[in-house]
Each structure stands twice: as C-alpha cells, then as structure tokens.
C-alpha cells in the first residue's frame, strides 16, 4: 500500500506538472492571438486624412447641408490635388467624390472618363508646383435656395487659396446642388472669378 501511495503521489505530481504546462501553453497561444488581433486592429484604423476620407461611410454619414457638402468636397479635392496617393487610393477618393454627384451628373460623367480627366488635371496641377493651401465654403446664411423644374436646389460658392510656385491666388467655383432623397447632391458647377492675391513665397 505504501508503494502504491508513493506511486500515486508521483503520478499526481506528474499530472499536475503536465496540466500546468498545458495551461501555460494555452495562455501563451491566447496571448499571441490577442496581440496579433490588436496589431491588425491598429493597422486597420485610419490615421491620415486620405485614409479617413476613404473610410468615411457616406451612406450613413452623408453631410446634411449644402455647406457641409462643400466642406467635404473641399477636403476630398485637397487630398486629390495635394497628397501623394497611389492608384488605388486615387480611385477610392474619386468614388467618394462621385457619391456627392446627382443622378444627372453621374449619367453625364461616366467613371472611366471622369477618372481620366481628373488624373490629367491633377498631373498638370502638380507639374505647375501648385498646392491647395486652404478652402472655404459659403456659410448657411449665404446659400440661395430656389425651385428648378419642380426640384429644390441650392446655389453655393466654394473658394480655394492656391499657392502656384510661390504666387498666391484665390480660385472660386459656383455650385448648384439638388435635393435628391433628402440629400444635397451636386447638379453642376463652374469656375467663377479668380483673383491673384500675392507673389509672396510660402
């Protein structure tokens, strides 16, 4: 009986040791898994302005007013014309821009043609060593509302402060927005008056 008890005690000790090793192994695997998940989560979190704009869900977080639409338009264009982006990021930014287009404007500006034209414009803009320093949309109190063809529309202007090789100028664009399904979408736009501001170096 004594030998049996000693043997049983040794077996229990061995079992406890093995069980502890298994638990420690499981904990190590779990820790590595959680660390990997945390790292992947951190990588997926948008950090730059380009990443934030691409990740922005415009289906659920669409701007509520014409002024807010223009502010987002300015943000997107500032990234498109200023930032160093790859082909995939450029296309993603363009797609976000097109979400703000009305159905009429989307129909008359197919994505492939829009992409080609925008790439050319951005290329020329950068070749001229130009940069969008800032942008500004008219406040809500300055927005003009009217009914056109039975549809609610809004006229609004956005301005860009541009540095072109050290020469500063202010560029203006006039927009017509239309209310489509309770969302203000861009119906059309055109360049307006442009004034040179200063030749001062940045």
mmCIF file with all atom_site columns, C-alpha atoms in Angstrom:
data_model
loop_
_atom_site.group_PDB
_atom_site.id
_atom_site.type_symbol
_atom_site.label_atom_id
_atom_site.label_alt_id
_atom_site.label_comp_id
_atom_site.label_asym_id
_atom_site.label_entity_id
_atom_site.label_seq_id
_atom_site.pdbx_PDB_ins_code
_atom_site.Cartn_x
_atom_site.Cartn_y
_atom_site.Cartn_z
_atom_site.occupancy
_atom_site.B_iso_or_equiv
_atom_site.pdbx_formal_charge
_atom_site.auth_seq_id
_atom_site.auth_comp_id
_atom_site.auth_asym_id
_atom_site.auth_atom_id
_atom_site.pdbx_PDB_model_num
ATOM 1   C CA . UNK A 1 1   ? 0.000   0.000  0.000   1.00 0.00 ? 1   UNK A CA 1
ATOM 2   C CA . UNK A 1 2   ? 2.848   2.345  0.818   1.00 0.00 ? 2   UNK A CA 1
ATOM 3   C CA . UNK A 1 3   ? 4.429   1.802  -2.587  1.00 0.00 ? 3   UNK A CA 1
ATOM 4   C CA . UNK A 1 4   ? 1.059   2.258  -4.239  1.00 0.00 ? 4   UNK A CA 1
ATOM 5   C CA . UNK A 1 5   ? 0.579   5.546  -2.372  1.00 0.00 ? 5   UNK A CA 1
ATOM 6   C CA . UNK A 1 6   ? 4.025   6.780  -3.364  1.00 0.00 ? 6   UNK A CA 1
ATOM 7   C CA . UNK A 1 7   ? 3.384   5.804  -6.986  1.00 0.00 ? 7   UNK A CA 1
ATOM 8   C CA . UNK A 1 8   ? 0.005   7.542  -6.945  1.00 0.00 ? 8   UNK A CA 1
ATOM 9   C CA . UNK A 1 9   ? 1.612   10.634 -5.452  1.00 0.00 ? 9   UNK A CA 1
ATOM 10  C CA . UNK A 1 10  ? 4.276   10.676 -8.184  1.00 0.00 ? 10  UNK A CA 1
ATOM 11  C CA . UNK A 1 11  ? 1.620   10.230 -10.861 1.00 0.00 ? 11  UNK A CA 1
ATOM 12  C CA . UNK A 1 12  ? -0.433  13.095 -9.428  1.00 0.00 ? 12  UNK A CA 1
ATOM 13  C CA . UNK A 1 13  ? 2.660   15.296 -9.315  1.00 0.00 ? 13  UNK A CA 1
ATOM 14  C CA . UNK A 1 14  ? 3.460   14.483 -12.946 1.00 0.00 ? 14  UNK A CA 1
ATOM 15  C CA . UNK A 1 15  ? -0.161  15.067 -13.940 1.00 0.00 ? 15  UNK A CA 1
ATOM 16  C CA . UNK A 1 16  ? -0.222  18.428 -12.152 1.00 0.00 ? 16  UNK A CA 1
ATOM 17  C CA . UNK A 1 17  ? 3.032   19.438 -13.845 1.00 0.00 ? 17  UNK A CA 1
ATOM 18  C CA . UNK A 1 18  ? 1.728   18.470 -17.288 1.00 0.00 ? 18  UNK A CA 1
ATOM 19  C CA . UNK A 1 19  ? -1.586  20.225 -16.633 1.00 0.00 ? 19  UNK A CA 1
ATOM 20  C CA . UNK A 1 20  ? 0.245   23.397 -15.634 1.00 0.00 ? 20  UNK A CA 1
ATOM 21  C CA . UNK A 1 21  ? 2.368   23.231 -18.794 1.00 0.00 ? 21  UNK A CA 1
ATOM 22  C CA . UNK A 1 22  ? -0.756  22.783 -20.932 1.00 0.00 ? 22  UNK A CA 1
ATOM 23  C CA . UNK A 1 23  ? -2.423  25.774 -19.238 1.00 0.00 ? 23  UNK A CA 1
ATOM 24  C CA . UNK A 1 24  ? 0.702   27.887 -19.694 1.00 0.00 ? 24  UNK A CA 1
ATOM 25  C CA . UNK A 1 25  ? 0.885   26.817 -23.334 1.00 0.00 ? 25  UNK A CA 1
ATOM 26  C CA . UNK A 1 26  ? -2.764  27.759 -23.879 1.00 0.00 ? 26  UNK A CA 1
ATOM 27  C CA . UNK A 1 27  ? -2.210  31.112 -22.212 1.00 0.00 ? 27  UNK A CA 1
ATOM 28  C CA . UNK A 1 28  ? 0.839   31.750 -24.424 1.00 0.00 ? 28  UNK A CA 1
ATOM 29  C CA . UNK A 1 29  ? -1.151  30.906 -27.571 1.00 0.00 ? 29  UNK A CA 1
ATOM 30  C CA . UNK A 1 30  ? -4.054  33.099 -26.424 1.00 0.00 ? 30  UNK A CA 1
ATOM 31  C CA . UNK A 1 31  ? -1.688  35.984 -25.686 1.00 0.00 ? 31  UNK A CA 1
ATOM 32  C CA . UNK A 1 32  ? -0.096  35.733 -29.125 1.00 0.00 ? 32  UNK A CA 1
ATOM 33  C CA . UNK A 1 33  ? -3.543  35.592 -30.747 1.00 0.00 ? 33  UNK A CA 1
ATOM 34  C CA . UNK A 1 34  ? -4.778  38.669 -28.871 1.00 0.00 ? 34  UNK A CA 1
ATOM 35  C CA . UNK A 1 35  ? -1.561  40.531 -29.664 1.00 0.00 ? 35  UNK A CA 1
ATOM 36  C CA . UNK A 1 36  ? -1.989  39.725 -33.354 1.00 0.00 ? 36  UNK A CA 1
ATOM 37  C CA . UNK A 1 37  ? -5.637  40.863 -33.280 1.00 0.00 ? 37  UNK A CA 1
ATOM 38  C CA . UNK A 1 38  ? -4.635  44.109 -31.590 1.00 0.00 ? 38  UNK A CA 1
ATOM 39  C CA . UNK A 1 39  ? -1.926  44.779 -34.165 1.00 0.00 ? 39  UNK A CA 1
ATOM 40  C CA . UNK A 1 40  ? -4.333  44.096 -37.044 1.00 0.00 ? 40  UNK A CA 1
ATOM 41  C CA . UNK A 1 41  ? -6.906  46.419 -35.482 1.00 0.00 ? 41  UNK A CA 1
ATOM 42  C CA . UNK A 1 42  ? -4.317  49.157 -35.142 1.00 0.00 ? 42  UNK A CA 1
ATOM 43  C CA . UNK A 1 43  ? -3.297  48.712 -38.783 1.00 0.00 ? 43  UNK A CA 1
ATOM 44  C CA . UNK A 1 44  ? -6.920  48.977 -39.939 1.00 0.00 ? 44  UNK A CA 1
ATOM 45  C CA . UNK A 1 45  ? -7.508  52.220 -38.047 1.00 0.00 ? 45  UNK A CA 1
ATOM 46  C CA . UNK A 1 46  ? -7.328  55.184 -40.476 1.00 0.00 ? 46  UNK A CA 1
ATOM 47  C CA . UNK A 1 47  ? -4.698  57.716 -39.455 1.00 0.00 ? 47  UNK A CA 1
ATOM 48  C CA . UNK A 1 48  ? -4.013  60.018 -42.426 1.00 0.00 ? 48  UNK A CA 1
ATOM 49  C CA . UNK A 1 49  ? -6.534  62.398 -43.987 1.00 0.00 ? 49  UNK A CA 1
ATOM 50  C CA . UNK A 1 50  ? -6.598  60.250 -47.133 1.00 0.00 ? 50  UNK A CA 1
ATOM 51  C CA . UNK A 1 51  ? -7.348  57.090 -45.133 1.00 0.00 ? 51  UNK A CA 1
ATOM 52  C CA . UNK A 1 52  ? -10.041 58.839 -43.095 1.00 0.00 ? 52  UNK A CA 1
ATOM 53  C CA . UNK A 1 53  ? -11.802 60.119 -46.211 1.00 0.00 ? 53  UNK A CA 1
ATOM 54  C CA . UNK A 1 54  ? -11.646 56.735 -47.944 1.00 0.00 ? 54  UNK A CA 1
ATOM 55  C CA . UNK A 1 55  ? -13.018 55.009 -44.826 1.00 0.00 ? 55  UNK A CA 1
ATOM 56  C CA . UNK A 1 56  ? -15.826 57.567 -44.384 1.00 0.00 ? 56  UNK A CA 1
ATOM 57  C CA . UNK A 1 57  ? -19.236 55.885 -44.749 1.00 0.00 ? 57  UNK A CA 1
ATOM 58  C CA . UNK A 1 58  ? -21.241 58.348 -46.825 1.00 0.00 ? 58  UNK A CA 1
ATOM 59  C CA . UNK A 1 59  ? -24.296 56.094 -46.864 1.00 0.00 ? 59  UNK A CA 1
ATOM 60  C CA . UNK A 1 60  ? -24.894 56.597 -43.161 1.00 0.00 ? 60  UNK A CA 1
ATOM 61  C CA . UNK A 1 61  ? -22.885 59.788 -42.574 1.00 0.00 ? 61  UNK A CA 1
ATOM 62  C CA . UNK A 1 62  ? -23.734 61.969 -45.564 1.00 0.00 ? 62  UNK A CA 1
ATOM 63  C CA . UNK A 1 63  ? -23.423 65.763 -44.979 1.00 0.00 ? 63  UNK A CA 1
ATOM 64  C CA . UNK A 1 64  ? -26.761 67.281 -44.021 1.00 0.00 ? 64  UNK A CA 1
ATOM 65  C CA . UNK A 1 65  ? -26.487 70.770 -45.548 1.00 0.00 ? 65  UNK A CA 1
ATOM 66  C CA . UNK A 1 66  ? -25.145 72.297 -48.799 1.00 0.00 ? 66  UNK A CA 1
ATOM 67  C CA . UNK A 1 67  ? -22.363 73.986 -46.795 1.00 0.00 ? 67  UNK A CA 1
ATOM 68  C CA . UNK A 1 68  ? -21.317 70.668 -45.228 1.00 0.00 ? 68  UNK A CA 1
ATOM 69  C CA . UNK A 1 69  ? -21.362 69.015 -48.662 1.00 0.00 ? 69  UNK A CA 1
ATOM 70  C CA . UNK A 1 70  ? -18.999 71.688 -49.956 1.00 0.00 ? 70  UNK A CA 1
ATOM 71  C CA . UNK A 1 71  ? -16.685 71.294 -46.970 1.00 0.00 ? 71  UNK A CA 1
ATOM 72  C CA . UNK A 1 72  ? -16.367 67.588 -47.718 1.00 0.00 ? 72  UNK A CA 1
ATOM 73  C CA . UNK A 1 73  ? -15.871 68.406 -51.396 1.00 0.00 ? 73  UNK A CA 1
ATOM 74  C CA . UNK A 1 74  ? -13.005 70.700 -50.405 1.00 0.00 ? 74  UNK A CA 1
ATOM 75  C CA . UNK A 1 75  ? -11.402 68.050 -48.196 1.00 0.00 ? 75  UNK A CA 1
ATOM 76  C CA . UNK A 1 76  ? -11.534 65.448 -50.958 1.00 0.00 ? 76  UNK A CA 1
ATOM 77  C CA . UNK A 1 77  ? -10.126 67.785 -53.598 1.00 0.00 ? 77  UNK A CA 1
ATOM 78  C CA . UNK A 1 78  ? -7.348  68.949 -51.307 1.00 0.00 ? 78  UNK A CA 1
ATOM 79  C CA . UNK A 1 79  ? -6.249  65.325 -50.920 1.00 0.00 ? 79  UNK A CA 1
ATOM 80  C CA . UNK A 1 80  ? -6.639  64.533 -54.613 1.00 0.00 ? 80  UNK A CA 1
ATOM 81  C CA . UNK A 1 81  ? -4.601  67.545 -55.741 1.00 0.00 ? 81  UNK A CA 1
ATOM 82  C CA . UNK A 1 82  ? -2.063  67.745 -52.900 1.00 0.00 ? 82  UNK A CA 1
ATOM 83  C CA . UNK A 1 83  ? -1.416  64.332 -51.402 1.00 0.00 ? 83  UNK A CA 1
ATOM 84  C CA . UNK A 1 84  ? 0.888   61.634 -52.731 1.00 0.00 ? 84  UNK A CA 1
ATOM 85  C CA . UNK A 1 85  ? -1.516  58.752 -53.294 1.00 0.00 ? 85  UNK A CA 1
ATOM 86  C CA . UNK A 1 86  ? -1.274  55.511 -55.194 1.00 0.00 ? 86  UNK A CA 1
ATOM 87  C CA . UNK A 1 87  ? -3.633  54.484 -57.996 1.00 0.00 ? 87  UNK A CA 1
ATOM 88  C CA . UNK A 1 88  ? -5.990  52.596 -55.683 1.00 0.00 ? 88  UNK A CA 1
ATOM 89  C CA . UNK A 1 89  ? -6.256  55.485 -53.218 1.00 0.00 ? 89  UNK A CA 1
ATOM 90  C CA . UNK A 1 90  ? -6.843  57.963 -56.041 1.00 0.00 ? 90  UNK A CA 1
ATOM 91  C CA . UNK A 1 91  ? -9.715  55.863 -57.389 1.00 0.00 ? 91  UNK A CA 1
ATOM 92  C CA . UNK A 1 92  ? -11.180 55.443 -53.897 1.00 0.00 ? 92  UNK A CA 1
ATOM 93  C CA . UNK A 1 93  ? -11.148 59.204 -53.341 1.00 0.00 ? 93  UNK A CA 1
ATOM 94  C CA . UNK A 1 94  ? -12.790 59.722 -56.732 1.00 0.00 ? 94  UNK A CA 1
ATOM 95  C CA . UNK A 1 95  ? -15.548 57.262 -55.814 1.00 0.00 ? 95  UNK A CA 1
ATOM 96  C CA . UNK A 1 96  ? -16.196 59.229 -52.613 1.00 0.00 ? 96  UNK A CA 1
ATOM 97  C CA . UNK A 1 97  ? -16.374 62.400 -54.695 1.00 0.00 ? 97  UNK A CA 1
ATOM 98  C CA . UNK A 1 98  ? -18.913 60.812 -57.038 1.00 0.00 ? 98  UNK A CA 1
ATOM 99  C CA . UNK A 1 99  ? -21.183 59.883 -54.136 1.00 0.00 ? 99  UNK A CA 1
ATOM 100 C CA . UNK A 1 100 ? -21.912 63.614 -53.938 1.00 0.00 ? 100 UNK A CA 1
ATOM 101 C CA . UNK A 1 101 ? -22.918 63.763 -57.618 1.00 0.00 ? 101 UNK A CA 1
ATOM 102 C CA . UNK A 1 102 ? -26.592 63.903 -58.531 1.00 0.00 ? 102 UNK A CA 1
ATOM 103 C CA . UNK A 1 103 ? -28.003 61.150 -60.736 1.00 0.00 ? 103 UNK A CA 1
ATOM 104 C CA . UNK A 1 104 ? -27.990 63.585 -63.681 1.00 0.00 ? 104 UNK A CA 1
ATOM 105 C CA . UNK A 1 105 ? -24.323 64.482 -63.220 1.00 0.00 ? 105 UNK A CA 1
ATOM 106 C CA . UNK A 1 106 ? -23.318 60.844 -62.785 1.00 0.00 ? 106 UNK A CA 1
ATOM 107 C CA . UNK A 1 107 ? -25.101 59.989 -66.028 1.00 0.00 ? 107 UNK A CA 1
ATOM 108 C CA . UNK A 1 108 ? -23.228 62.665 -67.980 1.00 0.00 ? 108 UNK A CA 1
ATOM 109 C CA . UNK A 1 109 ? -19.863 61.899 -66.331 1.00 0.00 ? 109 UNK A CA 1
ATOM 110 C CA . UNK A 1 110 ? -19.061 58.205 -66.529 1.00 0.00 ? 110 UNK A CA 1
ATOM 111 C CA . UNK A 1 111 ? -16.488 56.998 -64.012 1.00 0.00 ? 111 UNK A CA 1
ATOM 112 C CA . UNK A 1 112 ? -13.836 55.953 -66.536 1.00 0.00 ? 112 UNK A CA 1
ATOM 113 C CA . UNK A 1 113 ? -13.972 59.295 -68.341 1.00 0.00 ? 113 UNK A CA 1
ATOM 114 C CA . UNK A 1 114 ? -14.095 61.182 -65.048 1.00 0.00 ? 114 UNK A CA 1
ATOM 115 C CA . UNK A 1 115 ? -11.019 59.320 -63.770 1.00 0.00 ? 115 UNK A CA 1
ATOM 116 C CA . UNK A 1 116 ? -9.014  60.007 -66.928 1.00 0.00 ? 116 UNK A CA 1
ATOM 117 C CA . UNK A 1 117 ? -9.863  63.715 -66.924 1.00 0.00 ? 117 UNK A CA 1
ATOM 118 C CA . UNK A 1 118 ? -9.159  64.146 -63.206 1.00 0.00 ? 118 UNK A CA 1
ATOM 119 C CA . UNK A 1 119 ? -5.794  62.351 -63.444 1.00 0.00 ? 119 UNK A CA 1
ATOM 120 C CA . UNK A 1 120 ? -4.805  64.719 -66.230 1.00 0.00 ? 120 UNK A CA 1
ATOM 121 C CA . UNK A 1 121 ? -5.899  67.813 -64.278 1.00 0.00 ? 121 UNK A CA 1
ATOM 122 C CA . UNK A 1 122 ? -4.133  66.694 -61.109 1.00 0.00 ? 122 UNK A CA 1
ATOM 123 C CA . UNK A 1 123 ? -0.989  65.863 -63.072 1.00 0.00 ? 123 UNK A CA 1
ATOM 124 C CA . UNK A 1 124 ? -0.891  69.346 -64.624 1.00 0.00 ? 124 UNK A CA 1
ATOM 125 C CA . UNK A 1 125 ? -1.632  70.940 -61.237 1.00 0.00 ? 125 UNK A CA 1
ATOM 126 C CA . UNK A 1 126 ? 1.308   69.182 -59.600 1.00 0.00 ? 126 UNK A CA 1
ATOM 127 C CA . UNK A 1 127 ? 3.574   69.782 -62.586 1.00 0.00 ? 127 UNK A CA 1
ATOM 128 C CA . UNK A 1 128 ? 2.964   73.526 -62.140 1.00 0.00 ? 128 UNK A CA 1
ATOM 129 C CA . UNK A 1 129 ? 4.039   73.087 -58.497 1.00 0.00 ? 129 UNK A CA 1
ATOM 130 C CA . UNK A 1 130 ? 0.641   74.219 -57.305 1.00 0.00 ? 130 UNK A CA 1
ATOM 131 C CA . UNK A 1 131 ? -0.914  73.418 -53.959 1.00 0.00 ? 131 UNK A CA 1
ATOM 132 C CA . UNK A 1 132 ? -4.321  73.967 -52.376 1.00 0.00 ? 132 UNK A CA 1
ATOM 133 C CA . UNK A 1 133 ? -3.405  75.790 -49.171 1.00 0.00 ? 133 UNK A CA 1
ATOM 134 C CA . UNK A 1 134 ? -6.960  76.020 -47.862 1.00 0.00 ? 134 UNK A CA 1
ATOM 135 C CA . UNK A 1 135 ? -10.605 76.088 -48.940 1.00 0.00 ? 135 UNK A CA 1
ATOM 136 C CA . UNK A 1 136 ? -13.763 77.725 -47.687 1.00 0.00 ? 136 UNK A CA 1
ATOM 137 C CA . UNK A 1 137 ? -17.468 77.121 -48.331 1.00 0.00 ? 137 UNK A CA 1
ATOM 138 C CA . UNK A 1 138 ? -20.086 79.833 -48.042 1.00 0.00 ? 138 UNK A CA 1
ATOM 139 C CA . UNK A 1 139 ? -21.927 79.765 -44.703 1.00 0.00 ? 139 UNK A CA 1
ATOM 140 C CA . UNK A 1 140 ? -25.507 78.531 -44.490 1.00 0.00 ? 140 UNK A CA 1
ATOM 141 C CA . UNK A 1 141 ? -26.806 82.106 -44.311 1.00 0.00 ? 141 UNK A CA 1
ATOM 142 C CA . UNK A 1 142 ? -25.362 82.867 -47.780 1.00 0.00 ? 142 UNK A CA 1
ATOM 143 C CA . UNK A 1 143 ? -26.816 79.828 -49.560 1.00 0.00 ? 143 UNK A CA 1
ATOM 144 C CA . UNK A 1 144 ? -29.533 80.711 -52.096 1.00 0.00 ? 144 UNK A CA 1
ATOM 145 C CA . UNK A 1 145 ? -32.416 78.263 -52.404 1.00 0.00 ? 145 UNK A CA 1
ATOM 146 C CA . UNK A 1 146 ? -34.775 78.048 -55.373 1.00 0.00 ? 146 UNK A CA 1
ATOM 147 C CA . UNK A 1 147 ? -37.055 75.597 -57.138 1.00 0.00 ? 147 UNK A CA 1
ATOM 148 C CA . UNK A 1 148 ? -35.939 74.491 -60.607 1.00 0.00 ? 148 UNK A CA 1
ATOM 149 C CA . UNK A 1 149 ? -38.097 72.120 -62.630 1.00 0.00 ? 149 UNK A CA 1
ATOM 150 C CA . UNK A 1 150 ? -40.038 71.195 -59.523 1.00 0.00 ? 150 UNK A CA 1
ATOM 151 C CA . UNK A 1 151 ? -36.863 70.271 -57.630 1.00 0.00 ? 151 UNK A CA 1
ATOM 152 C CA . UNK A 1 152 ? -35.395 72.042 -54.604 1.00 0.00 ? 152 UNK A CA 1
ATOM 153 C CA . UNK A 1 153 ? -31.970 73.466 -55.473 1.00 0.00 ? 153 UNK A CA 1
ATOM 154 C CA . UNK A 1 154 ? -29.282 75.489 -53.734 1.00 0.00 ? 154 UNK A CA 1
ATOM 155 C CA . UNK A 1 155 ? -26.632 77.831 -55.096 1.00 0.00 ? 155 UNK A CA 1
ATOM 156 C CA . UNK A 1 156 ? -23.365 77.933 -53.161 1.00 0.00 ? 156 UNK A CA 1
ATOM 157 C CA . UNK A 1 157 ? -19.778 79.053 -53.773 1.00 0.00 ? 157 UNK A CA 1
ATOM 158 C CA . UNK A 1 158 ? -16.540 77.481 -52.604 1.00 0.00 ? 158 UNK A CA 1
ATOM 159 C CA . UNK A 1 159 ? -13.169 79.216 -52.686 1.00 0.00 ? 159 UNK A CA 1
ATOM 160 C CA . UNK A 1 160 ? -9.651  77.794 -52.782 1.00 0.00 ? 160 UNK A CA 1
ATOM 161 C CA . UNK A 1 161 ? -6.498  79.569 -51.654 1.00 0.00 ? 161 UNK A CA 1
ATOM 162 C CA . UNK A 1 162 ? -3.797  78.280 -54.009 1.00 0.00 ? 162 UNK A CA 1
ATOM 163 C CA . UNK A 1 163 ? -0.013  78.538 -53.997 1.00 0.00 ? 163 UNK A CA 1
ATOM 164 C CA . UNK A 1 164 ? 1.354   78.337 -57.524 1.00 0.00 ? 164 UNK A CA 1
ATOM 165 C CA . UNK A 1 165 ? 5.164   78.311 -57.370 1.00 0.00 ? 165 UNK A CA 1
ATOM 166 C CA . UNK A 1 166 ? 5.125   80.981 -54.679 1.00 0.00 ? 166 UNK A CA 1
ATOM 167 C CA . UNK A 1 167 ? 2.347   83.050 -56.233 1.00 0.00 ? 167 UNK A CA 1
ATOM 168 C CA . UNK A 1 168 ? -0.852  83.019 -54.230 1.00 0.00 ? 168 UNK A CA 1
ATOM 169 C CA . UNK A 1 169 ? -4.287  83.209 -55.801 1.00 0.00 ? 169 UNK A CA 1
ATOM 170 C CA . UNK A 1 170 ? -7.863  82.619 -54.810 1.00 0.00 ? 170 UNK A CA 1
ATOM 171 C CA . UNK A 1 171 ? -9.953  80.398 -57.054 1.00 0.00 ? 171 UNK A CA 1
ATOM 172 C CA . UNK A 1 172 ? -13.762 80.255 -56.922 1.00 0.00 ? 172 UNK A CA 1
ATOM 173 C CA . UNK A 1 173 ? -16.316 77.682 -58.055 1.00 0.00 ? 173 UNK A CA 1
ATOM 174 C CA . UNK A 1 174 ? -20.086 78.139 -58.151 1.00 0.00 ? 174 UNK A CA 1
ATOM 175 C CA . UNK A 1 175 ? -22.227 75.048 -57.485 1.00 0.00 ? 175 UNK A CA 1
ATOM 176 C CA . UNK A 1 176 ? -25.847 74.114 -57.953 1.00 0.00 ? 176 UNK A CA 1
ATOM 177 C CA . UNK A 1 177 ? -26.993 71.370 -55.586 1.00 0.00 ? 177 UNK A CA 1
ATOM 178 C CA . UNK A 1 178 ? -30.259 69.470 -55.872 1.00 0.00 ? 178 UNK A CA 1
ATOM 179 C CA . UNK A 1 179 ? -32.155 67.713 -53.115 1.00 0.00 ? 179 UNK A CA 1
ATOM 180 C CA . UNK A 1 180 ? -32.345 64.012 -54.029 1.00 0.00 ? 180 UNK A CA 1
ATOM 181 C CA . UNK A 1 181 ? -33.924 61.695 -51.464 1.00 0.00 ? 181 UNK A CA 1
ATOM 182 C CA . UNK A 1 182 ? -33.259 64.256 -48.706 1.00 0.00 ? 182 UNK A CA 1
ATOM 183 C CA . UNK A 1 183 ? -29.584 64.523 -49.626 1.00 0.00 ? 183 UNK A CA 1
ATOM 184 C CA . UNK A 1 184 ? -27.953 67.530 -51.262 1.00 0.00 ? 184 UNK A CA 1
ATOM 185 C CA . UNK A 1 185 ? -26.236 66.306 -54.419 1.00 0.00 ? 185 UNK A CA 1
ATOM 186 C CA . UNK A 1 186 ? -24.160 68.290 -56.918 1.00 0.00 ? 186 UNK A CA 1
ATOM 187 C CA . UNK A 1 187 ? -26.107 69.055 -60.083 1.00 0.00 ? 187 UNK A CA 1
ATOM 188 C CA . UNK A 1 188 ? -23.474 71.226 -61.739 1.00 0.00 ? 188 UNK A CA 1
ATOM 189 C CA . UNK A 1 189 ? -20.593 73.625 -61.157 1.00 0.00 ? 189 UNK A CA 1
ATOM 190 C CA . UNK A 1 190 ? -18.397 76.106 -62.986 1.00 0.00 ? 190 UNK A CA 1
ATOM 191 C CA . UNK A 1 191 ? -15.349 78.261 -62.393 1.00 0.00 ? 191 UNK A CA 1
ATOM 192 C CA . UNK A 1 192 ? -16.083 81.781 -61.209 1.00 0.00 ? 192 UNK A CA 1
ATOM 193 C CA . UNK A 1 193 ? -13.975 84.913 -60.718 1.00 0.00 ? 193 UNK A CA 1
ATOM 194 C CA . UNK A 1 194 ? -10.327 84.342 -59.821 1.00 0.00 ? 194 UNK A CA 1
ATOM 195 C CA . UNK A 1 195 ? -8.077  86.961 -58.252 1.00 0.00 ? 195 UNK A CA 1
ATOM 196 C CA . UNK A 1 196 ? -4.313  86.844 -57.733 1.00 0.00 ? 196 UNK A CA 1
ATOM 197 C CA . UNK A 1 197 ? -3.525  87.667 -54.122 1.00 0.00 ? 197 UNK A CA 1
ATOM 198 C CA . UNK A 1 198 ? 0.245   87.997 -53.696 1.00 0.00 ? 198 UNK A CA 1
ATOM 199 C CA . UNK A 1 199 ? 3.622   86.923 -55.045 1.00 0.00 ? 199 UNK A CA 1
ATOM 200 C CA . UNK A 1 200 ? 4.949   86.215 -51.582 1.00 0.00 ? 200 UNK A CA 1
ATOM 201 C CA . UNK A 1 201 ? 6.900   82.990 -51.156 1.00 0.00 ? 201 UNK A CA 1
ATOM 202 C CA . UNK A 1 202 ? 5.465   80.290 -48.869 1.00 0.00 ? 202 UNK A CA 1
#
